[in-house]
XYZ file of C-alpha atoms in Angstrom:
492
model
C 28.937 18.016 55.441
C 31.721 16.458 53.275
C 32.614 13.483 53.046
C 35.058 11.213 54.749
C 36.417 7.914 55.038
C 34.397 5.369 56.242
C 31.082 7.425 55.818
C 29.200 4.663 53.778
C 29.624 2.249 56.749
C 28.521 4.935 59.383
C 25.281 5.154 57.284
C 24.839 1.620 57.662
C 25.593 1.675 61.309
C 23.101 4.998 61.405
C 20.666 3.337 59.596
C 20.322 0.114 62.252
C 19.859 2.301 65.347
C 16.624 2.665 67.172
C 14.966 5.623 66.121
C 14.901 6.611 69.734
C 18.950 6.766 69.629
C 19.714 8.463 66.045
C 19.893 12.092 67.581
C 22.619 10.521 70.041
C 23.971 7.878 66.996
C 24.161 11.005 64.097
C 27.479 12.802 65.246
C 30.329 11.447 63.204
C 32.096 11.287 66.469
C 29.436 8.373 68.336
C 29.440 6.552 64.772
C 33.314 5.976 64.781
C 32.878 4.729 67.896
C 30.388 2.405 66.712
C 33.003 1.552 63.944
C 35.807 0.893 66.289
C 33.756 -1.410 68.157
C 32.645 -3.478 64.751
C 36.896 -3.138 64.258
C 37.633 -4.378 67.747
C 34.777 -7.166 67.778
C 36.006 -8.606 64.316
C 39.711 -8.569 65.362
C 38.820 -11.297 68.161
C 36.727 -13.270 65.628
C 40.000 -13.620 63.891
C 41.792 -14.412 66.667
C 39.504 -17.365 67.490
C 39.287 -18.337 64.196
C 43.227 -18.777 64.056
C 42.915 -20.743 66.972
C 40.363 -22.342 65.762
C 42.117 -23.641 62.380
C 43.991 -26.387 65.221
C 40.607 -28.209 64.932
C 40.454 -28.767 61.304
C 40.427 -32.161 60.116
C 43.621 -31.660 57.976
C 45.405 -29.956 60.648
C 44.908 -32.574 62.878
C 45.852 -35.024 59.999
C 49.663 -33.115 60.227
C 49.706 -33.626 63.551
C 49.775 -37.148 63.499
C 51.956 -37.175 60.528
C 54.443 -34.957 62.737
C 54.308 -37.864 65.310
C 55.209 -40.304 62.579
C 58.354 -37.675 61.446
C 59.677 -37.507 64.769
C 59.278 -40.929 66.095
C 62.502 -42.928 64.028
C 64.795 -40.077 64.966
C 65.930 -41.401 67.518
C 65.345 -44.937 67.312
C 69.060 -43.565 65.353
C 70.189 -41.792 67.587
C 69.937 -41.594 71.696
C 67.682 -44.554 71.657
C 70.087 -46.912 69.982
C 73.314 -44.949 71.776
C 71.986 -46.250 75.556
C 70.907 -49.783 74.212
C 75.091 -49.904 72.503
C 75.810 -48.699 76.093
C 73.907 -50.958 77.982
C 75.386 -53.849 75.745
C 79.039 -52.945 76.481
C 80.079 -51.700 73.123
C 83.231 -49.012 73.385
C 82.603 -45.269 73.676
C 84.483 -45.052 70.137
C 82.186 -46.924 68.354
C 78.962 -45.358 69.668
C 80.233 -42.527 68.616
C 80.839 -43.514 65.145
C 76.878 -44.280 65.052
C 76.470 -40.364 64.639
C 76.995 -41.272 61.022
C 73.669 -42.809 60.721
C 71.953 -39.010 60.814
C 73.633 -38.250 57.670
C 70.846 -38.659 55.111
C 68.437 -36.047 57.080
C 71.422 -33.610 56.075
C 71.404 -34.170 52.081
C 67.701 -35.723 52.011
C 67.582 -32.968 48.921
C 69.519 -35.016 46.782
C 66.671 -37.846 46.591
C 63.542 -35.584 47.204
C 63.253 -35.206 42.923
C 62.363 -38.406 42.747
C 59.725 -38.482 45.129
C 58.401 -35.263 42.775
C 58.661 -37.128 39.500
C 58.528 -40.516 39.869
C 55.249 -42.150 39.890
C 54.771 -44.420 43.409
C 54.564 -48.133 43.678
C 51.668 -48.156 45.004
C 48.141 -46.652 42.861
C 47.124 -44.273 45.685
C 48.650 -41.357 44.139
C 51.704 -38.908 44.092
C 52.280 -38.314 47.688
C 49.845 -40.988 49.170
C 51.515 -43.532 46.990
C 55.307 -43.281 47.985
C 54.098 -42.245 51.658
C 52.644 -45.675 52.310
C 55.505 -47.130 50.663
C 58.050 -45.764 52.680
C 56.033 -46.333 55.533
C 56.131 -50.285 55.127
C 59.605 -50.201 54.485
C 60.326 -48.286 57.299
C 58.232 -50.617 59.315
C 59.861 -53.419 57.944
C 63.359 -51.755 58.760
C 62.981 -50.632 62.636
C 61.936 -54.691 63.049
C 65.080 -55.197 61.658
C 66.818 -52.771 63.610
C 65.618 -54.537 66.767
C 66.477 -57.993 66.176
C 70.042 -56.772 66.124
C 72.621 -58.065 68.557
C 75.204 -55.603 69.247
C 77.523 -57.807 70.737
C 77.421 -60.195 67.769
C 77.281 -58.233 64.326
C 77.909 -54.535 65.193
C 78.377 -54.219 61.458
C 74.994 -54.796 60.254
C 73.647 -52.884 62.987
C 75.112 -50.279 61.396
C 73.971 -51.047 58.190
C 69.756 -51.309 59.181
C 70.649 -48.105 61.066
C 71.882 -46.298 57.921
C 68.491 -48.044 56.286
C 66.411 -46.565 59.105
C 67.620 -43.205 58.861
C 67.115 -43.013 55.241
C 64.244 -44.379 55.018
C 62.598 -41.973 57.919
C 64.432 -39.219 55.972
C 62.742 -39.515 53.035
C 59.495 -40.343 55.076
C 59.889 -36.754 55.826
C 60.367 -35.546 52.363
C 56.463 -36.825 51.629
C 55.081 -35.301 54.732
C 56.990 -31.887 53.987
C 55.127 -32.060 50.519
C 51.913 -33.398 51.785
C 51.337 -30.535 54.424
C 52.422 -28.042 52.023
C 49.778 -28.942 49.127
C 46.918 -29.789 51.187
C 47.064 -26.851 53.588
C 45.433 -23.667 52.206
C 47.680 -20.811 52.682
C 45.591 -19.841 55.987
C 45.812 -22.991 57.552
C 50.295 -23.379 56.624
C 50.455 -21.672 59.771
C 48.718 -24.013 62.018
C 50.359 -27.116 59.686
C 53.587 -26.063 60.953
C 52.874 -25.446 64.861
C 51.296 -29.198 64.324
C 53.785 -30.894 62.532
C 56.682 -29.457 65.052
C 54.063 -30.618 67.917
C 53.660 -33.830 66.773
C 57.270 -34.116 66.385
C 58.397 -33.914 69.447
C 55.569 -35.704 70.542
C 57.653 -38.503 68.525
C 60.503 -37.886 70.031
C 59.597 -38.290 73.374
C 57.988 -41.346 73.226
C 60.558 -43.028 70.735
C 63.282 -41.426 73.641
C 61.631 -41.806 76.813
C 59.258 -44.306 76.277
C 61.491 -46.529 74.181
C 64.150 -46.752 76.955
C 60.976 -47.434 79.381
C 59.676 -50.316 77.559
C 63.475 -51.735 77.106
C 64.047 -51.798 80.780
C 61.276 -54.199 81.084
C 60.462 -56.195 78.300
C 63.831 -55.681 76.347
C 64.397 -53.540 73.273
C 63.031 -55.471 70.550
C 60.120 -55.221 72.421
C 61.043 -51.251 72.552
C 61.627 -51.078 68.706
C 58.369 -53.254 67.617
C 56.230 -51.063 69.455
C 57.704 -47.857 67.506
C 57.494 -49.572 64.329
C 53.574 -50.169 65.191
C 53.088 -46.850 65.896
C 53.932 -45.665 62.802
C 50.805 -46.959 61.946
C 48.991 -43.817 63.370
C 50.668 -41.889 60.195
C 50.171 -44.830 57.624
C 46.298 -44.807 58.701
C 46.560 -40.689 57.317
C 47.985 -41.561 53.931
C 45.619 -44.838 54.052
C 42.281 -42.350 54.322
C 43.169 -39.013 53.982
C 43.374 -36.714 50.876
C 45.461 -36.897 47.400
C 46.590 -33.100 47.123
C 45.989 -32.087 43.879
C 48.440 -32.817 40.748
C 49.675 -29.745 39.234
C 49.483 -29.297 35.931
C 53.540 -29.052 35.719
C 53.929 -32.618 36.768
C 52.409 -34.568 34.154
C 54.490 -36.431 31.924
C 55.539 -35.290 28.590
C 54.787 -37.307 25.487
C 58.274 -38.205 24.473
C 59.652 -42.169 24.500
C 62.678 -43.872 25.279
C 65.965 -42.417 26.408
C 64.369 -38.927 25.612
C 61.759 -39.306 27.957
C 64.131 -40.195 30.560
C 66.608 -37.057 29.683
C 63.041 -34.576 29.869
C 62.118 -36.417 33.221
C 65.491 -36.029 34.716
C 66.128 -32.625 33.553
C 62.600 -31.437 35.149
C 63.488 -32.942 38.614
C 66.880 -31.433 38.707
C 66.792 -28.662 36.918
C 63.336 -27.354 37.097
C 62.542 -26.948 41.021
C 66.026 -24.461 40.896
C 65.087 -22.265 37.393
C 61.260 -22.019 39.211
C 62.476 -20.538 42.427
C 65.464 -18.101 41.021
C 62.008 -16.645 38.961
C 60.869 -14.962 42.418
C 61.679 -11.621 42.660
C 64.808 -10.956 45.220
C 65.333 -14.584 45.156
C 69.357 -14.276 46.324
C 68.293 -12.073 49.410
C 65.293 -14.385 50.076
C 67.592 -17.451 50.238
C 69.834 -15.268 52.197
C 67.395 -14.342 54.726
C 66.480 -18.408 55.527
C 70.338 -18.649 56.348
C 70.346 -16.145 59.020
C 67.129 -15.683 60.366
C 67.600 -18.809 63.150
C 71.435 -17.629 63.930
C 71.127 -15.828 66.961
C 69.250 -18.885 68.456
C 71.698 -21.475 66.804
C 74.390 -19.194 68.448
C 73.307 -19.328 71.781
C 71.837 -23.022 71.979
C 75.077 -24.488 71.153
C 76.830 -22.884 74.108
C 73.256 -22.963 76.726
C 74.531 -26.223 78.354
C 78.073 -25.283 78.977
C 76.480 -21.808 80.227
C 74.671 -23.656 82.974
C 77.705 -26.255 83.390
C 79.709 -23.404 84.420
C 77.364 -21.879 86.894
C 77.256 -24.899 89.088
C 74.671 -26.304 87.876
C 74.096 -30.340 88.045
C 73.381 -32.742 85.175
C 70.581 -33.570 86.933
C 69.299 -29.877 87.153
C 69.869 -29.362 83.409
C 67.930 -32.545 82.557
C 64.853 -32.460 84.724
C 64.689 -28.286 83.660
C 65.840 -28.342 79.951
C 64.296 -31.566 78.916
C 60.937 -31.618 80.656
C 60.599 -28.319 81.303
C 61.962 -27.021 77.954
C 59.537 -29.877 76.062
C 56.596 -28.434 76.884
C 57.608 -24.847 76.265
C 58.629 -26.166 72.780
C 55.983 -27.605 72.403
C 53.504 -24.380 73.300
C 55.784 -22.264 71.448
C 54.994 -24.312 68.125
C 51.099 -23.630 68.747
C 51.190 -20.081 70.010
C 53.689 -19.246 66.811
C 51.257 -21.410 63.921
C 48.572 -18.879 65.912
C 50.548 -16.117 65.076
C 51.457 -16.640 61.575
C 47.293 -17.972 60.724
C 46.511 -14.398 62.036
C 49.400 -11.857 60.754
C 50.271 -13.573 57.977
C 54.066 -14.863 57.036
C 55.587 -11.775 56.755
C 54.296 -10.346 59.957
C 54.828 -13.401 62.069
C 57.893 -13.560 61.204
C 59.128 -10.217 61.940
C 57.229 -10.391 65.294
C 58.426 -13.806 66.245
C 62.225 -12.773 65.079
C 61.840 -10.263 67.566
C 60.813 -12.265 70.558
C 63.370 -15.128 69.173
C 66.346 -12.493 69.812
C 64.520 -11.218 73.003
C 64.216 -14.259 74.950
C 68.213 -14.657 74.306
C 68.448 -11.815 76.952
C 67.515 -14.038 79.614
C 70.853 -16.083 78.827
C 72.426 -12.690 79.912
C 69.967 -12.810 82.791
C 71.499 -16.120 83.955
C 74.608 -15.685 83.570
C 74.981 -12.562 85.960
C 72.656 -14.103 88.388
C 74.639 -17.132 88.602
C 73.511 -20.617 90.276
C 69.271 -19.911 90.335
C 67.157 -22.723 89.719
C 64.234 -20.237 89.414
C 66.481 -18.413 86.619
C 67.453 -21.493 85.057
C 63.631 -22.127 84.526
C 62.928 -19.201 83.409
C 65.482 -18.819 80.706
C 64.832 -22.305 78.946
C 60.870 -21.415 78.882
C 62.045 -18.176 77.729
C 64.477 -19.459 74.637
C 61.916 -22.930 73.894
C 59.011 -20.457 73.433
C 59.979 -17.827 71.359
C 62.147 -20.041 69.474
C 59.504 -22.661 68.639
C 57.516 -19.786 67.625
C 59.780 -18.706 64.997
C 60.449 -21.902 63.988
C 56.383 -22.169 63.006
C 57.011 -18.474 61.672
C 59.723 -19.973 59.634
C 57.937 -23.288 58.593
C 55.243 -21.361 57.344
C 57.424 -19.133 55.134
C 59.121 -21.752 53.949
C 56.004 -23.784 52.715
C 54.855 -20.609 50.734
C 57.715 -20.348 48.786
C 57.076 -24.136 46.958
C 56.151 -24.393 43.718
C 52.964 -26.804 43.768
C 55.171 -28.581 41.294
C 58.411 -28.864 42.522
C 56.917 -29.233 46.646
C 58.701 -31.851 47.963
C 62.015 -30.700 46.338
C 61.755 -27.138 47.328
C 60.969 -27.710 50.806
C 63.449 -30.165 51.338
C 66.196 -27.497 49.704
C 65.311 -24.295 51.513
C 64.851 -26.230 54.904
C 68.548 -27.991 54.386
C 69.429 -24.739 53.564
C 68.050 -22.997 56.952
C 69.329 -25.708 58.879
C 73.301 -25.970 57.536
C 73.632 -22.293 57.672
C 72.614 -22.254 61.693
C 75.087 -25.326 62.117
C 77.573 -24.325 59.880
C 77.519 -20.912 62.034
C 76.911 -21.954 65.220
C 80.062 -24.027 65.328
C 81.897 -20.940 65.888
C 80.186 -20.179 69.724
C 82.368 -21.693 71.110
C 85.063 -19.352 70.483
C 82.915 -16.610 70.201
C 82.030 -17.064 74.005
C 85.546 -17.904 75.016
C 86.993 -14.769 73.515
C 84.304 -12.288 74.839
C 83.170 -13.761 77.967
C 79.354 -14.747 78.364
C 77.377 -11.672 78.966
C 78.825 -10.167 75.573
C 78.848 -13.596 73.545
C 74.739 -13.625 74.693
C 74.445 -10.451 74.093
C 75.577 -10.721 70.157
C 73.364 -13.144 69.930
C 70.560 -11.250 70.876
C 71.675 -8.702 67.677
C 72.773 -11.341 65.185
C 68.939 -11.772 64.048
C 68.935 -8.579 63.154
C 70.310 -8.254 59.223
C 67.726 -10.902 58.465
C 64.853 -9.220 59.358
C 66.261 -6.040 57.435
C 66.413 -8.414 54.928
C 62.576 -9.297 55.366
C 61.712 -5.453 55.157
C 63.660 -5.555 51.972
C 61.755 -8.489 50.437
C 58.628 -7.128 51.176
C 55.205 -8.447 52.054
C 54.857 -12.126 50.272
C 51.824 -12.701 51.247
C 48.526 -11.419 51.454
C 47.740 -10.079 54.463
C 44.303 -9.267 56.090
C 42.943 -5.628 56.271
C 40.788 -5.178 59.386
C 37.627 -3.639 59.158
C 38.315 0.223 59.256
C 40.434 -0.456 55.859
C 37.438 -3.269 54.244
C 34.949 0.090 55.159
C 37.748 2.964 53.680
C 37.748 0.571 50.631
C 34.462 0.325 50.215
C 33.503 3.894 49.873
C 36.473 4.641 47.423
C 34.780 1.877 45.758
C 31.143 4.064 45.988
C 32.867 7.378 45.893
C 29.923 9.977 44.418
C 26.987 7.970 45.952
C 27.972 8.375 50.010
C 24.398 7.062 51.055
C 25.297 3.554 48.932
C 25.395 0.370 51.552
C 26.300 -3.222 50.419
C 23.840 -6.105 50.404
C 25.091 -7.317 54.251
C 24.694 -3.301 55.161
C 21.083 -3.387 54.176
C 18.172 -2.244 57.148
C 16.371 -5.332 57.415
């Protein structure tokens, strides 16, 4: 009989029958059977062993670093907006405390530093200047909540500016630290956790801040933040130094040269390293318009509902409880997802499901005033939209340089996130011009150039062959000995 694909496995499988069973195990037919099942059993192994990677110590470590990203945000932000309420200060002045949020918009123009410059403190690179920021950071929110708004609005101001920066570039470490200490397999799972842990933040600097303020007052509500930062202080305390690259260490030059080689490495360097990828334009092109469709329809969701009769009492107990938790299982499901497929794969399939789940926007709209519906579309767009923000997070952390991590990552994800804004300003009229079943339904198709794009790049990563490829593989690797069976295919 000739031979065929596969046929050095079927021996194997041949070979550990029962002698009892090899007239019934012989046909080629009953052996690929045999092989499908070996195909089908190790696809679930994988499967668990994705979901698995949530239990390794490091992943777990970015979870509680994810808490520590997310909890200052908006100590910044809605936090500190209902405490200027609550203290009488005018509508036009809270709303000049937007301001504050500007350094998580150009945290890129700092992240070099945190690259090249050695830390204060001897516990190296990223350990080092995490810590450091940490204390300061600490140090700052105290600050923050000593404040009287009614007395010296001004420096108020000023310690929130210091807070946001601070927690900005907190995030520019932990961005680097993930990236360097997660093994490609495990970037998945490192960004489902670090979004997780994120919100986790948020909530509890959001909810739980304006909880504790109501009854013990909000320095009380600040000083208990700026303790529990101390969850992600106690990771850079005890956990692992990723591993300098060889790129990083200093040159011997002295003097004003030195500082010319250093400077021209932090700027220069992390830009000439990434425009060496192949297709680097089209890649960078892609992270602009992959999240659009979502950005699109986000910015106009709450004026969607508004306009259905909805209250803002409905929105918030649906969209922010509700839509929390789908978030939050999004994150996980897609850091599953990308562990398993790889990045390329995960993020064609969660791009997919990202522009799919903006069809039940179209589902609301013609059904009108449905709670039910209203549910149903925000665990719809949280879901699939958390996933491909994990999809995405992954990507983006395999595209750093181990040298250039923390400026890299802080580029490309500026770069994602001012191309959704920049677009999604324009919704607005978008939905007023074509009315909201066609505005939703554009959305739904405005994904769709970036992941042509994504076919274009190509596969970027190296993705898994299952076990009817591992066995074809094997015997071109054997080819003129068809009886010849690996070590693990041996009859015991």
């Amino acid at each position: 009989m000739a031979d065929f694909p596969g046929r050095s496995l079927i021996d194997g499988v041949i070979a550990h029958r029962d002698p009892s069973q090899e007239a019934e195990v012989g046909c080629p037919e009953t052996a690929m059977k045999e092989l499908s099942s070996i195909t089908e059993g190790r696809a679930a192994t994988n499967w668990r062993r994705s979901v698995a990677a949530y239990t390794d110590r490091r992943v777990l470590q970015v979870l509680a670093l994810g808490f520590a990203s997310g909890l200052p945000l908006l100590l910044t932000y809605t936090t500190l907006s209902a405490w200027l309420a609550t203290a009488g200060v005018r509508r036009a002045a809270i709303g000049t405390f937007a301001l504050v949020g500007t350094p998580y918009a150009f945290k890129f123009l700092w992240s070099p530093l945190i690259d090249r410059l050695p830390p204060p403190l001897p516990l190296g690179r990223r350990r080092g200047w995490g810590v450091t920021i940490q204390i300061l950071l600490i140090g700052a929110i105290l600050s923050l909540g000593s404040c009287n708004p009614q007395h010296n609005l001004a420096r108020m101001g000023a310690v929130s500016l210091l807070v946001a920066f601070l927690s900005a570039t907190q995030d520019i470490v932990i961005d680097a630290w993930r990236v360097e200490i997660l093994e490609m397999d495990l970037q998945g799972p490192g960004a489902g956790m670090i979004q997780t842990g994120y919100r986790i933040g948020m909530l509890v600097s959001g909810a739980g801040g304006l909880v504790i303020a109501a009854r013990a007052g909000w320095f009380a509500a600040y000083a208990t933040m700026a303790a529990l930062l101390g969850v992600g202080m106690l990771v850079f305390l005890f956990g692992p130094e990723p591993k300098v690259p060889a790129g990083t260490a200093h040159s011997g030059a002295a003097g004003w040269e030195a500082v010319r080689q250093s400077l021209a490495t932090a700027v220069i360097g992390p830009f000439t390293d990434f425009m060496r990828r192949p297709l680097w334009l089209v890649i960078l092109i892609f992270i602009v318009g992959y999240k659009l469709g979502e950005a699109l329809a986000g910015v106009m969701a709450t004026p969607l509902y508004i306009s259905l009769g909805f209250s803002l009492d409905e929105i918030a107990a649906v969209s922010k409880l509700v839509g929390s938790f789908a978030i939050v299982a999004g994150a996980l499901i897609g850091g599953v997802v990308a562990a398993r497929f790889g990045a390329r794969h995960s993020l064609m399939l969660c791009g997919v499901l990202q522009s799919a789940g903006n069809l039940f926007y179209v589902l609301q709209a013609v059904g009108g005033h449905r709670l039910g519906y209203l549910a149903l579309c925000v665990i719809a767009e949280n879901v699939t939209g958390a996933m491909a923000g994990s999809a995405l997070v992954s990507y983006l952390s395999s595209l750093c340089s181990p040298a250039f991590t923390a400026t890299q990552y802080a580029l490309l994800s500026s770069l994602a996130s001012v191309g959704r804004t920049l677009v999604a300003s324009s919704g607005g009229v978008l939905a007023e011009k074509l009315g909201w079943v066609p505005f939703f339904l554009l959305t739904t198709v405005a994904t769709v150039p970036a992941l042509v794009l994504l076919i274009w790049i190509g596969p970027q990563d190296n993705l898994r062959n299952d076990q009817l490829d591992r066995a074809v593989e094997r015997t071109d690797n054997t080819s003129g000995d068809p009886n010849r069976r690996s070590p693990s295919e041996e009859p015991s």
